[in-house]
């Protein structure tokens, strides 16, 4: 099969995997956004209740602590997919072939770190589950919030794995259309966007 055929077939597989994973990432990001909206609503209710009606929401701090895991972690794979994570692009003026290799290296390091974090956070969840860990004030179980961390990191691990495949494809076929990876922004594009 010619190189164009390999590039095309790998693009089809990457597109399918990207579409499936994107649905999961979008769903988790929506849950994170709804959690932020809910926390803002409850925060306003707490402030108004305390100042106007001298009434506080029972276990407000415990609820906020547990819900913060939702918006802190569930949107992380979505941000990685879009390439909207905070970063400093020192390679903006470099050739795309070199930039793809640098991106591949960065994602490979990230996936190694995320693998360790998934194991550690899942162990933390299992410990909370087995001992019946709960919050100090109203005794909310902590395991649901602790389970969110390895779940969200596992989706991120899948996204990083897909990006590794995408970067390897771009290194093998530099003229192919990028699939499964964030688009490289050129210096000219960034200047136009900022103007």
Short mmCIF file of C-alpha atoms in Angstrom, two decimals:
data_model
loop_
_atom_site.label_atom_id
_atom_site.label_comp_id
_atom_site.label_asym_id
_atom_site.label_seq_id
_atom_site.Cartn_x
_atom_site.Cartn_y
_atom_site.Cartn_z
CA UNK A 1 0.00 0.00 0.00
CA UNK A 2 1.42 3.43 -0.88
CA UNK A 3 2.30 5.96 1.81
CA UNK A 4 -0.80 8.01 0.94
CA UNK A 5 -2.94 4.93 1.61
CA UNK A 6 -1.34 4.39 5.01
CA UNK A 7 -1.76 8.05 5.88
CA UNK A 8 -5.43 7.93 4.84
CA UNK A 9 -6.26 4.71 6.73
CA UNK A 10 -4.52 5.95 9.88
CA UNK A 11 -6.44 9.23 9.57
CA UNK A 12 -9.75 7.36 9.38
CA UNK A 13 -8.96 5.34 12.52
CA UNK A 14 -7.77 8.43 14.39
CA UNK A 15 -10.89 10.38 13.37
CA UNK A 16 -13.18 7.63 14.68
CA UNK A 17 -11.30 7.33 17.97
CA UNK A 18 -11.19 11.12 18.29
CA UNK A 19 -14.95 11.40 17.69
CA UNK A 20 -15.75 8.75 20.31
CA UNK A 21 -13.43 10.24 22.89
CA UNK A 22 -14.65 13.76 22.13
CA UNK A 23 -18.19 12.79 23.13
CA UNK A 24 -16.95 11.56 26.52
CA UNK A 25 -14.82 14.68 27.00
CA UNK A 26 -17.70 16.98 26.06
CA UNK A 27 -19.98 15.20 28.53
CA UNK A 28 -17.47 15.46 31.36
CA UNK A 29 -16.83 19.11 30.53
CA UNK A 30 -20.58 19.78 30.62
CA UNK A 31 -20.80 18.18 34.07
CA UNK A 32 -17.89 20.38 35.20
CA UNK A 33 -19.61 23.50 33.83
CA UNK A 34 -22.88 22.59 35.56
CA UNK A 35 -20.97 22.02 38.79
CA UNK A 36 -19.48 25.51 38.57
CA UNK A 37 -22.94 26.99 37.92
CA UNK A 38 -24.39 25.05 40.85
CA UNK A 39 -21.56 26.11 43.18
CA UNK A 40 -22.04 29.76 42.21
CA UNK A 41 -25.78 29.49 42.83
CA UNK A 42 -25.28 27.80 46.22
CA UNK A 43 -22.58 30.34 47.13
CA UNK A 44 -24.93 33.24 46.43
CA UNK A 45 -27.70 31.49 48.38
CA UNK A 46 -25.31 31.00 51.31
CA UNK A 47 -24.26 34.68 51.34
CA UNK A 48 -27.81 36.00 50.98
CA UNK A 49 -29.11 33.50 53.54
CA UNK A 50 -26.50 34.47 56.11
CA UNK A 51 -26.71 38.24 55.65
CA UNK A 52 -30.43 38.73 55.06
CA UNK A 53 -32.19 35.79 56.76
CA UNK A 54 -29.55 34.71 59.30
CA UNK A 55 -29.75 31.21 57.81
CA UNK A 56 -26.84 29.04 56.63
CA UNK A 57 -26.85 26.03 54.34
CA UNK A 58 -26.17 22.92 56.41
CA UNK A 59 -22.68 21.57 55.66
CA UNK A 60 -21.91 24.25 53.08
CA UNK A 61 -18.12 23.91 53.37
CA UNK A 62 -18.22 20.11 53.12
CA UNK A 63 -20.44 20.22 50.03
CA UNK A 64 -18.15 22.78 48.38
CA UNK A 65 -15.03 20.76 49.11
CA UNK A 66 -16.49 17.61 47.59
CA UNK A 67 -17.99 19.33 44.54
CA UNK A 68 -14.73 21.10 43.71
CA UNK A 69 -13.31 17.82 42.35
CA UNK A 70 -15.91 17.96 39.58
CA UNK A 71 -14.85 21.23 38.02
CA UNK A 72 -11.19 20.89 38.90
CA UNK A 73 -10.65 17.62 37.02
CA UNK A 74 -13.51 16.72 34.68
CA UNK A 75 -12.63 19.32 32.03
CA UNK A 76 -8.94 18.51 31.83
CA UNK A 77 -9.11 16.13 28.84
CA UNK A 78 -11.35 18.60 26.97
CA UNK A 79 -8.74 21.32 27.45
CA UNK A 80 -5.99 18.97 26.25
CA UNK A 81 -7.97 18.12 23.13
CA UNK A 82 -8.32 21.78 22.21
CA UNK A 83 -4.74 22.61 23.13
CA UNK A 84 -6.07 25.31 25.45
CA UNK A 85 -3.88 24.37 28.38
CA UNK A 86 -1.53 27.01 29.64
CA UNK A 87 1.78 26.83 27.87
CA UNK A 88 4.52 28.87 26.36
CA UNK A 89 5.23 28.12 22.74
CA UNK A 90 8.93 28.72 22.33
CA UNK A 91 8.93 26.76 19.09
CA UNK A 92 6.46 28.92 17.19
CA UNK A 93 8.89 29.96 14.47
CA UNK A 94 10.32 26.47 13.98
CA UNK A 95 9.51 24.06 11.14
CA UNK A 96 6.37 21.95 11.73
CA UNK A 97 8.34 18.68 11.51
CA UNK A 98 10.51 19.71 14.48
CA UNK A 99 7.51 21.03 16.39
CA UNK A 100 5.64 17.72 15.95
CA UNK A 101 8.61 15.89 17.51
CA UNK A 102 8.76 18.30 20.44
CA UNK A 103 5.00 17.98 20.98
CA UNK A 104 5.37 14.18 20.90
CA UNK A 105 8.08 14.32 23.54
CA UNK A 106 5.96 16.59 25.76
CA UNK A 107 2.92 14.32 25.47
CA UNK A 108 5.04 11.22 26.18
CA UNK A 109 6.33 12.82 29.39
CA UNK A 110 2.78 13.86 30.30
CA UNK A 111 1.39 10.36 29.80
CA UNK A 112 4.10 8.89 32.04
CA UNK A 113 3.21 11.37 34.79
CA UNK A 114 -0.54 10.84 34.34
CA UNK A 115 -0.07 7.06 34.59
CA UNK A 116 1.54 7.47 38.01
CA UNK A 117 -1.16 9.93 39.09
CA UNK A 118 -3.96 7.56 38.04
CA UNK A 119 -2.47 4.78 40.15
CA UNK A 120 -1.91 7.05 43.16
CA UNK A 121 -5.35 8.69 43.00
CA UNK A 122 -7.11 5.34 42.57
CA UNK A 123 -5.23 3.99 45.58
CA UNK A 124 -6.38 7.08 47.50
CA UNK A 125 -9.98 6.38 46.45
CA UNK A 126 -9.73 2.73 47.54
CA UNK A 127 -8.37 3.78 50.93
CA UNK A 128 -11.23 6.27 51.42
CA UNK A 129 -13.75 3.61 50.35
CA UNK A 130 -12.35 0.90 52.65
CA UNK A 131 -12.09 3.02 55.80
CA UNK A 132 -15.32 4.93 55.22
CA UNK A 133 -13.58 8.31 55.11
CA UNK A 134 -15.91 11.27 55.52
CA UNK A 135 -15.84 15.04 55.89
CA UNK A 136 -15.38 16.62 59.31
CA UNK A 137 -18.60 18.59 59.65
CA UNK A 138 -21.56 16.64 58.26
CA UNK A 139 -19.82 13.31 57.61
CA UNK A 140 -20.21 13.23 53.83
CA UNK A 141 -18.39 10.25 52.31
CA UNK A 142 -15.30 11.43 50.45
CA UNK A 143 -14.94 8.48 48.07
CA UNK A 144 -17.19 9.87 45.28
CA UNK A 145 -15.04 13.00 44.95
CA UNK A 146 -11.87 10.94 45.18
CA UNK A 147 -13.14 8.62 42.43
CA UNK A 148 -13.57 11.61 40.10
CA UNK A 149 -9.80 12.17 40.00
CA UNK A 150 -8.70 8.79 38.53
CA UNK A 151 -11.77 8.81 36.26
CA UNK A 152 -10.92 12.21 34.77
CA UNK A 153 -7.21 11.36 34.55
CA UNK A 154 -8.05 8.11 32.74
CA UNK A 155 -9.93 10.05 30.08
CA UNK A 156 -6.93 12.39 29.84
CA UNK A 157 -4.67 9.32 29.48
CA UNK A 158 -6.79 8.15 26.54
CA UNK A 159 -6.58 11.62 24.97
CA UNK A 160 -2.80 11.69 25.39
CA UNK A 161 -2.52 8.20 23.86
CA UNK A 162 -4.56 9.36 20.88
CA UNK A 163 -2.35 12.43 20.53
CA UNK A 164 0.79 10.27 20.58
CA UNK A 165 -0.64 8.30 17.65
CA UNK A 166 -1.50 11.56 15.91
CA UNK A 167 1.96 13.01 16.41
CA UNK A 168 3.65 9.80 15.21
CA UNK A 169 1.46 9.95 12.11
CA UNK A 170 2.43 13.58 11.49
CA UNK A 171 6.12 12.72 11.86
CA UNK A 172 5.75 9.81 9.42
CA UNK A 173 3.59 11.79 6.96
CA UNK A 174 4.50 15.50 7.37
CA UNK A 175 2.26 16.63 4.51
CA UNK A 176 -0.84 14.86 5.83
CA UNK A 177 -3.73 16.69 7.48
CA UNK A 178 -3.35 16.73 11.30
CA UNK A 179 -5.88 14.42 12.98
CA UNK A 180 -6.27 13.82 16.70
CA UNK A 181 -3.84 16.57 17.67
CA UNK A 182 -4.27 20.28 18.40
CA UNK A 183 -3.52 22.45 15.39
CA UNK A 184 -0.10 24.09 15.39
CA UNK A 185 -0.50 27.85 15.41
CA UNK A 186 1.94 29.70 13.21
CA UNK A 187 3.49 32.98 14.20
CA UNK A 188 1.49 34.76 11.49
CA UNK A 189 -1.80 33.28 12.75
CA UNK A 190 -1.11 34.32 16.32
CA UNK A 191 -0.21 37.86 15.27
CA UNK A 192 -3.44 38.13 13.23
CA UNK A 193 -5.51 36.82 16.16
CA UNK A 194 -3.95 39.33 18.55
CA UNK A 195 -4.51 42.26 16.16
#
